Coordinates of C-alpha atoms in Angstrom, one line a residue:
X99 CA 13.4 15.9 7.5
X100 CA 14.2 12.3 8.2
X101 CA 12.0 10.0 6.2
X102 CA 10.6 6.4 6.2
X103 CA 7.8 4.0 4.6
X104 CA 5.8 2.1 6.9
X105 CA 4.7 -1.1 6.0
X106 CA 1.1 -3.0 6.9
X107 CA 0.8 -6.2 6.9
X108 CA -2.0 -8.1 5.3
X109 CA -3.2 -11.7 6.1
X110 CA 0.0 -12.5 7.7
X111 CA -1.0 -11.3 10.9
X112 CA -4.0 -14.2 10.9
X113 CA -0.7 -16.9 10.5
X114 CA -1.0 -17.8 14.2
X115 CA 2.0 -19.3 15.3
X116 CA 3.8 -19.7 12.0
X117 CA 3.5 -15.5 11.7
X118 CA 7.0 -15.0 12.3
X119 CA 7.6 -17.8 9.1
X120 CA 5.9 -15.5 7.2
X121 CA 7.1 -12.3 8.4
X122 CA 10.9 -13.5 8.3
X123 CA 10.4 -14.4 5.1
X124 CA 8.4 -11.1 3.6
X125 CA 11.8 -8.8 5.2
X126 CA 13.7 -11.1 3.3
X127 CA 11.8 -10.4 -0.3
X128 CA 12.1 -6.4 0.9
X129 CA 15.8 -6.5 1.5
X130 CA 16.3 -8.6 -2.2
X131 CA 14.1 -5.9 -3.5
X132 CA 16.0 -3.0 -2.2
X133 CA 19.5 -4.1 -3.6
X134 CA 21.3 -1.9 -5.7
X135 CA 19.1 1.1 -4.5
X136 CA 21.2 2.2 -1.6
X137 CA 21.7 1.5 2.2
X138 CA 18.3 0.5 4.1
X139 CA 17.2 -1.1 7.2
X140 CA 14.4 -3.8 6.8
X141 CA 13.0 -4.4 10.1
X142 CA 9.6 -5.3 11.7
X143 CA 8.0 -4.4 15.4
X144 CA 4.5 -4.1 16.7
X145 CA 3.2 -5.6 13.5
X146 CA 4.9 -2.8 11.4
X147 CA 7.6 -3.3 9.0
X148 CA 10.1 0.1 8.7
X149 CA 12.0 1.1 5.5
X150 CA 14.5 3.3 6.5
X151 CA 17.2 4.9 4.7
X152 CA 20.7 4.9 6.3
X153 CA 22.1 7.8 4.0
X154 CA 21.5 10.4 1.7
X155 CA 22.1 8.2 -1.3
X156 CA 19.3 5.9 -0.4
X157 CA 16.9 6.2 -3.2
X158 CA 13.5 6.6 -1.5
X159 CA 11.3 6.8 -4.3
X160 CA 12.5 4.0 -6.0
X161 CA 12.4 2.0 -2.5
X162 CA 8.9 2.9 -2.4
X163 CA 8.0 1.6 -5.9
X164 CA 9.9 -1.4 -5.4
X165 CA 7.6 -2.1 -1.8
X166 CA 4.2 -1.2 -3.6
X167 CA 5.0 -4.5 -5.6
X168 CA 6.0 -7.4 -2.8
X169 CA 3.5 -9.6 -1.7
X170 CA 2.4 -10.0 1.4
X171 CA 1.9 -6.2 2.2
X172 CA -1.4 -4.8 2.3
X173 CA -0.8 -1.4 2.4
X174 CA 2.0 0.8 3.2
X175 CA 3.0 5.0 3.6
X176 CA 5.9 6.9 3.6
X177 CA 5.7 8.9 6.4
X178 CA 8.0 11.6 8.4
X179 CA 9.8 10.6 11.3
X180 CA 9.1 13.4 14.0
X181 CA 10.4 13.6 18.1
X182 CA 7.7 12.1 20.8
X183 CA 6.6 15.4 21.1
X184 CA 3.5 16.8 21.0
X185 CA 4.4 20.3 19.1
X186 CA 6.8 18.3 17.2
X187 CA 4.1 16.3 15.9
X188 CA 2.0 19.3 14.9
X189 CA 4.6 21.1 13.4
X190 CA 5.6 17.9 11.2
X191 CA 2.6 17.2 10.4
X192 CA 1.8 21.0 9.0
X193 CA 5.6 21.2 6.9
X194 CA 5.8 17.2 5.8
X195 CA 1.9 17.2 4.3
X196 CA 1.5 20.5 3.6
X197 CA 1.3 20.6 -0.4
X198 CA -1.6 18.1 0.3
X199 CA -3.7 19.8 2.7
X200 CA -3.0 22.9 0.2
X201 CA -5.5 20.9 -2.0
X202 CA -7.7 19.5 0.0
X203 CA -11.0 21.1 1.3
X204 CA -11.5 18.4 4.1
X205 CA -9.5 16.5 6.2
X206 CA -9.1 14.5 9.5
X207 CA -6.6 13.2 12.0
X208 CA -6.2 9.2 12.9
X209 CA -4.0 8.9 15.8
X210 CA -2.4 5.6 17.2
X211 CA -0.6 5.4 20.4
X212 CA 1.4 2.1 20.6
X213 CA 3.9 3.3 22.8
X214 CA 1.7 4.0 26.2
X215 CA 4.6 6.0 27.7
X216 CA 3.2 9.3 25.5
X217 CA 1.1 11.1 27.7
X218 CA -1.6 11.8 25.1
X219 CA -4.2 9.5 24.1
X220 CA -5.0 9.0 20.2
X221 CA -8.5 10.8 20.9
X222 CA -6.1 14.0 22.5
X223 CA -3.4 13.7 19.5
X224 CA -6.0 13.7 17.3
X225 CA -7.8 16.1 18.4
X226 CA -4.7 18.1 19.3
X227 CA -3.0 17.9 16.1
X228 CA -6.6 18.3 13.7
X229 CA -6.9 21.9 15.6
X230 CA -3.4 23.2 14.6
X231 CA -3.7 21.9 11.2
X232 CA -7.1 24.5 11.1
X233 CA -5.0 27.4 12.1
X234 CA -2.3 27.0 9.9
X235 CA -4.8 26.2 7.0
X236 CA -7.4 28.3 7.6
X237 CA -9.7 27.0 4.0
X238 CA -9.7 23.3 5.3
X239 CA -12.9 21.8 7.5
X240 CA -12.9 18.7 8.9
X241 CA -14.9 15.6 7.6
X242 CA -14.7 12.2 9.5
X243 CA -16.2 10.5 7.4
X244 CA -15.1 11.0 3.6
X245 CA -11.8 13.2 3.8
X246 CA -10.0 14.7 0.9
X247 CA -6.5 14.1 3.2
X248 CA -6.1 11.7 6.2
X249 CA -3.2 12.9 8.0
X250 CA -2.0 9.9 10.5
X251 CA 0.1 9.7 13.0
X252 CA 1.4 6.9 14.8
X253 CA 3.2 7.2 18.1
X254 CA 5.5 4.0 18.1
X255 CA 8.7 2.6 20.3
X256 CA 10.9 4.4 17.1
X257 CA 9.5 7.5 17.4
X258 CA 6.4 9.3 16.0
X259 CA 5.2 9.3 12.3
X260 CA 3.3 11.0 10.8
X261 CA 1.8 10.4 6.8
X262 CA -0.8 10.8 4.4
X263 CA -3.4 8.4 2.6
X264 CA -1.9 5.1 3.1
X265 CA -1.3 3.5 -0.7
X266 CA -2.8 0.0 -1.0
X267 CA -0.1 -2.7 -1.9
X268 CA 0.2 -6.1 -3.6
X269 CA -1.8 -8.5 -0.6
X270 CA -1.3 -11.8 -1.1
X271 CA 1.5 -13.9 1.0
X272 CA 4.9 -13.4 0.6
X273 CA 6.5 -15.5 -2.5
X274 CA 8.7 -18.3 -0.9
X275 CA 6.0 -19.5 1.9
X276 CA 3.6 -21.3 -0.9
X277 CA 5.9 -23.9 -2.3
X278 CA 7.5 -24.0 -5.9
X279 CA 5.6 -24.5 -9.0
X280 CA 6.6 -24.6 -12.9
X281 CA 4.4 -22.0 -14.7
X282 CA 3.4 -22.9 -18.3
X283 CA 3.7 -19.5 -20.2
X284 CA 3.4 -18.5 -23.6
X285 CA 3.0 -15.1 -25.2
X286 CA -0.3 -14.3 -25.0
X287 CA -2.7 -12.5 -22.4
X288 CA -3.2 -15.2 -19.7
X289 CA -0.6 -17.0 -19.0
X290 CA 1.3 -13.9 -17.4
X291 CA -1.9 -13.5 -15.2
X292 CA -1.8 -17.2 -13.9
X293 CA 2.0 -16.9 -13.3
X294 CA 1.5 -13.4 -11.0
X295 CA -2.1 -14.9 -9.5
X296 CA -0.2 -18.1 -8.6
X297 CA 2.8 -15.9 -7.3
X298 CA 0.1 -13.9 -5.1
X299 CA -0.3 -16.6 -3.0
X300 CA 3.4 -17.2 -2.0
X301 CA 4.7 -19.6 -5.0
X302 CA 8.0 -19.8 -6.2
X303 CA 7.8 -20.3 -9.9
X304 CA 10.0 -21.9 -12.6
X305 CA 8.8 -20.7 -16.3
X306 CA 8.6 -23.0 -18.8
X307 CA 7.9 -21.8 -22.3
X308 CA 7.7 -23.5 -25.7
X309 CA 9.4 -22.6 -29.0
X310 CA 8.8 -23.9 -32.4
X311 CA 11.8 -22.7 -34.3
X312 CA 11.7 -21.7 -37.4
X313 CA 7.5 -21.4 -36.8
X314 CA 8.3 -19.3 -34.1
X315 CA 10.8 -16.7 -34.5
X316 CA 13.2 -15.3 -31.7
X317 CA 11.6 -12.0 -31.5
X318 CA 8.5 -14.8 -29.8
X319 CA 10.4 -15.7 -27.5
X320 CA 11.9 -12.2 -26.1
X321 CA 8.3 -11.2 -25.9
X322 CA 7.6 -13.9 -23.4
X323 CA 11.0 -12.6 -21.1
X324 CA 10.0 -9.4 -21.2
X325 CA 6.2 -10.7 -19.6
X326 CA 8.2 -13.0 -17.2
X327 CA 9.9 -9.6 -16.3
X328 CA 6.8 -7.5 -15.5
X329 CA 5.9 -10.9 -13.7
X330 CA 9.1 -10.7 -11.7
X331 CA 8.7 -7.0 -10.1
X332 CA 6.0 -8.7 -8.0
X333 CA 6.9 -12.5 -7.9
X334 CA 11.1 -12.3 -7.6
X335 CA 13.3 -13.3 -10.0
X336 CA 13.1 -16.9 -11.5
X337 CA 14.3 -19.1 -14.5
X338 CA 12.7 -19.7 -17.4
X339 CA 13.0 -22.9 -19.7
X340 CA 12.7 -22.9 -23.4
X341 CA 11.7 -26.0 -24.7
X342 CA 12.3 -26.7 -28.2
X343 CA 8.8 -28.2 -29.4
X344 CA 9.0 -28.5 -33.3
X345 CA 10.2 -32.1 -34.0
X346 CA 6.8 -33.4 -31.6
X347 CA 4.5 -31.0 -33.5
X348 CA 5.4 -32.4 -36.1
X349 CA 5.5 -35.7 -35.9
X350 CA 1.7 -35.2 -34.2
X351 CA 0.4 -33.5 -37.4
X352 CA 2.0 -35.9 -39.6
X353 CA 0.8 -39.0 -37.5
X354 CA -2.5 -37.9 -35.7
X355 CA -5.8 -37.3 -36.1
X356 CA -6.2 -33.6 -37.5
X357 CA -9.4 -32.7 -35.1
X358 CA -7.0 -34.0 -31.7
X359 CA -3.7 -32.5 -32.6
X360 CA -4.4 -29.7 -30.1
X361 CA -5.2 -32.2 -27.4
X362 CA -2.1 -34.2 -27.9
X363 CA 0.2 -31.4 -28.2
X364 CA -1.0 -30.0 -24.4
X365 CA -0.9 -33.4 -23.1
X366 CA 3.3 -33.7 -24.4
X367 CA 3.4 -29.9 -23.1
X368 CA 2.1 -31.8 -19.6
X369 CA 4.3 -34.4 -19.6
X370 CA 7.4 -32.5 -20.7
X371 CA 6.7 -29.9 -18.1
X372 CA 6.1 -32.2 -15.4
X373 CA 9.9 -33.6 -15.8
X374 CA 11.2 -30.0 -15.4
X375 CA 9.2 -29.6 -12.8
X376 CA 10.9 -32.2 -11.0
X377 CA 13.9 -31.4 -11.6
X378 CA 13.8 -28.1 -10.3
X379 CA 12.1 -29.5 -7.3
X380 CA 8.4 -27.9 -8.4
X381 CA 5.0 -29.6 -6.5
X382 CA 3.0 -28.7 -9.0
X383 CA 2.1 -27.0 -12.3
X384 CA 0.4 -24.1 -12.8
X385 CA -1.3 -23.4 -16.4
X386 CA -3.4 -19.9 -17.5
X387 CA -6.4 -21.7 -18.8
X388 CA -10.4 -20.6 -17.8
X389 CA -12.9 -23.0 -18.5
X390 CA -14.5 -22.8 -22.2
X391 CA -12.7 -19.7 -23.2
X392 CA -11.1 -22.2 -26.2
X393 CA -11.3 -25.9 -27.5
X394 CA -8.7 -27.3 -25.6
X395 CA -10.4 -25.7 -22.3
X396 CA -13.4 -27.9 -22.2
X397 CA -13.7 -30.2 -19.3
X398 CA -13.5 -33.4 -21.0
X399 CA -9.9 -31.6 -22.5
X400 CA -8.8 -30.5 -19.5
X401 CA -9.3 -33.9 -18.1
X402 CA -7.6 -35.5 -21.1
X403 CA -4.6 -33.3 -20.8
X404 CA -4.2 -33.4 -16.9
X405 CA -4.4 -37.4 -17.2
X406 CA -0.6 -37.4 -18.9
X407 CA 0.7 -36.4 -15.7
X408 CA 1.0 -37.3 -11.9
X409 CA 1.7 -33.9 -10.8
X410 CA -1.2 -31.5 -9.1
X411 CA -2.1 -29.2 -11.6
X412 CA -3.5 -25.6 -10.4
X413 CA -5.2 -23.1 -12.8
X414 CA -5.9 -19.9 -10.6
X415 CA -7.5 -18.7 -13.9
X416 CA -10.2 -21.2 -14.1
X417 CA -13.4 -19.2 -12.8
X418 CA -12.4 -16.2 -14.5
X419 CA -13.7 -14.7 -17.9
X420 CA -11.9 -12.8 -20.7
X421 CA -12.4 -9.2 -19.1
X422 CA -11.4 -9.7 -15.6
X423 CA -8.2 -11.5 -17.2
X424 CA -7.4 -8.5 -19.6
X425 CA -8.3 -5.9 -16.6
X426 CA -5.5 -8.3 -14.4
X427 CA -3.2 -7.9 -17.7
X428 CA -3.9 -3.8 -17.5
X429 CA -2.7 -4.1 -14.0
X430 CA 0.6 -5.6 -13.8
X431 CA 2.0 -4.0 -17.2
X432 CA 1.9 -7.0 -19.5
X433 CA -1.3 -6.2 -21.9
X434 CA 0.4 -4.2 -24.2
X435 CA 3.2 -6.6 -24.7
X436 CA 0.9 -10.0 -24.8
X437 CA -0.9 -8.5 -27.9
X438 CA 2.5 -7.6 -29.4
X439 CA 2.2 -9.7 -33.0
X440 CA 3.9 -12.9 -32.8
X441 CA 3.4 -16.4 -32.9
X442 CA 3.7 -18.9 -30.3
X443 CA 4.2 -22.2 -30.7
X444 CA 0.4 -22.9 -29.5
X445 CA -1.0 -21.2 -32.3
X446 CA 1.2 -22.4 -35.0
X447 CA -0.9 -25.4 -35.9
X448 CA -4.2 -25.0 -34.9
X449 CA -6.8 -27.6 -36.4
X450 CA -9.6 -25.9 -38.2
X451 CA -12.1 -28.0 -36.4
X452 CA -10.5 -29.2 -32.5
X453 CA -12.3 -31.9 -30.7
X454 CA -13.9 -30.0 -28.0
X455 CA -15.1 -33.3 -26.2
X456 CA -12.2 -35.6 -26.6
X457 CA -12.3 -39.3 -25.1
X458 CA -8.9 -40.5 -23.3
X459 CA -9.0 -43.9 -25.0
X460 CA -9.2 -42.7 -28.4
X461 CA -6.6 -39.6 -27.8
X462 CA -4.5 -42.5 -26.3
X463 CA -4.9 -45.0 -28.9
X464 CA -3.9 -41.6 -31.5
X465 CA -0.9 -41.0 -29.7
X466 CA 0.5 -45.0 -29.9
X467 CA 1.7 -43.9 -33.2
X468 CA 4.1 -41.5 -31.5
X469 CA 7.1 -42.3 -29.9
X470 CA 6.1 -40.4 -26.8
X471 CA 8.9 -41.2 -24.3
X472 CA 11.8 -40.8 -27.0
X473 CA 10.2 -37.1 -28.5
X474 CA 10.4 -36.4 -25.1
X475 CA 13.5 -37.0 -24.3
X476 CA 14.8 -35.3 -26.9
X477 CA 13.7 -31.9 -26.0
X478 CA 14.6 -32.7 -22.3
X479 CA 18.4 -33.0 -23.9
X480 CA 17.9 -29.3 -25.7
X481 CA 16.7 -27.3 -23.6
X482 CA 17.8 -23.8 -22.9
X483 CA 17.9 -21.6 -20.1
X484 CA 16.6 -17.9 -19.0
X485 CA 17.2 -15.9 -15.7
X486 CA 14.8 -13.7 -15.1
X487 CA 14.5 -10.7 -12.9
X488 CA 18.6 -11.4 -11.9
X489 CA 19.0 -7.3 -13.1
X490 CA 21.6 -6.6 -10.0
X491 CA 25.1 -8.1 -9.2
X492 CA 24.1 -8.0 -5.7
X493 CA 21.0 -10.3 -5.9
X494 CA 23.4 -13.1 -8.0

């Protein structure tokens, strides 16, 4: 029996005239997607995308985990591909869902006709197809309005499918239609969150991630790959840029003000981040912070750190509190590794007693003792480099 998923679309069909933008560029996340799994065809008609396998050696299941985690699709099924037949359909719909309907007690048939050639309406396939069902399951009723089993069939240009519950997918818009922005991450719980939020909403990101060798060890640093990777099954691959931070902490807590070392630290974290934004042509820069979860998250902070820089700075996390973050976390797979046990560079010297209302003139007048633009610099010239979610000689 010749198989296929069936893709929905989410907001994208609200796009107006730049739809097709969107849509051309969501089949071109699917195909990168599918590489290395076998031989598909990616196409799209009557607001449907199709996955379908070209050959036996087309991995299917894989395909379909792979399409649950794209952006831009709201839902999606992998359904049976039957003739534009009328018995056909029933008898598909019996064999392909029939370990399903097994277990269910209720059920009911949702019928769409897009190709007006067929000479049954959805009411008549519906009501056609829900009556053979009863005879060949004899224990089943139907329920309209809360069914254990929705059996589907769409009558299209392709042919006639038929499926089960449709699974809900990622939503958002499909990554490459938002712009590019450099994500701030480190190992702990949010960051990851703000990076896949950011991503849900089209963004192409660049990671940039901050090491304090020998505070931080290199076991730190392959935690925060391996979040970037759960990241990846639902943003696309990206790069990540390690910035060696050491000599600046340092030189803060040798030559600042204890209470405003935090402060100072996130505004050189700004500043360097904003040059590698730049470079890797980034509009803005996206950080995990929610307002008043710590010191540095105040709004007098926030304003004191976002004041180093020219560039926008988004924080998709800002409204949100510790739970709905964690249940985020829980989600998209990277909980268990953000609580993994070691130290990032933000935590390596936290003040006792952090300014929680800073003033910009007095962290500015802290920081003239620093040589900001030539600590700078020197990182820019050490940096190191990380592809991420490059798994498949085919996607290189």
């Amino acid at each position: 029996m010749q198989e296929t998923i069936l893709i929905k679309l989410g907001e994208l069909v609200l796009k107006g005239l730049n739809r097709k933008i969107f849509e051309a560029q969501l089949l071109k996340n699917l195909r990168r997607r599918l590489m290395g799994l076998g031989d598909f065809e990616v196409k799209s008609a009557q607001s449907t995308i199709y996955v379908i396998p070209k050959n036996e050696e087309a991995d299917l299941d894989a395909a379909e985990e792979k399409v649950g985690k794209v952006f831009g699709i709201v839902s999606y099924s992998r359904a049976c591909v039957a003739e534009k037949d009328l018995s056909a359909i029933q008898k598909a719909a019996a064999e392909y869902l029939r370990d399903e309907l097994l277990d269910a007690s209720t059920f009911k048939v949702e019928s769409k006709r897009s190709d007006k050639k067929f000479p049954y309406t959805s009411p008549e396939i519906s009501r056609e197809v829900g009556a053979y069902l009863l005879e060949q399951f004899p224990h089943l009723s139907v329920d309209v309005h809360n069914p254990d089993v929705e059996v589907r069939v769409e009558v299209r240009d392709f042919g006639a499918y038929v499926h089960g519950n449709a699974r809900p997918g990622a939503g958002g818009i499909p990554v490459g239609t938002g712009g590019k922005a450099a994500i701030l991450i480190s190992g702990g719980i949010d960051s990851p969150v703000a990076a896949w939020s950011i991503a849900k909403r089209g963004v192409e990101l660049t990671a940039i991630h901050f090491a304090s060798p020998p505070y931080t060890s290199q076991r730190a640093e392959e935690k925060v790959v391996r979040l970037l990777e759960k990241v990846s099954e639902y943003s696309g691959r990206m790069e990540m840029v390690t910035v060696p931070f050491t000599h600046i902490q340092e030189e803060i807590l040798e030559k600042c003000p204890e209470e405003l070392f935090t402060i100072i630290m996130r505004r050189f974290m700004m500043r360097t981040a904003e040059r590698i934004a730049r470079r890797k042509g980034c509009e803005a820069l996206i950080t995990g912070e929610s307002l008043g979860q710590v010191a540095s998250q105040t709004m007098q902070a926030i304003a004191c750190t976002d004041a180093a820089v020219q560039m926008p700075v988004f924080r998709p996390l800002i409204g949100t509190d510790k739970a709905e973050i964690v249940a985020t976390s829980y989600k998209i797979g990277t909980y268990d590794i953000s609580i993994e046990p070691y130290e990032d560079c933000c935590t390596v010297f936290t003040p006792k007693h952090p300014r929680t209302r800073p003033i910009l003139h007095i962290v500015e007048a802290a920081e003239s003792a620093l040589d900001v633009e030539g600590l700078i610099e020197e990182c820019m010239q050490n940096v190191w480099y990380t592809r991420i979610g490059w798994h498949r000689k085919k996607e290189e």
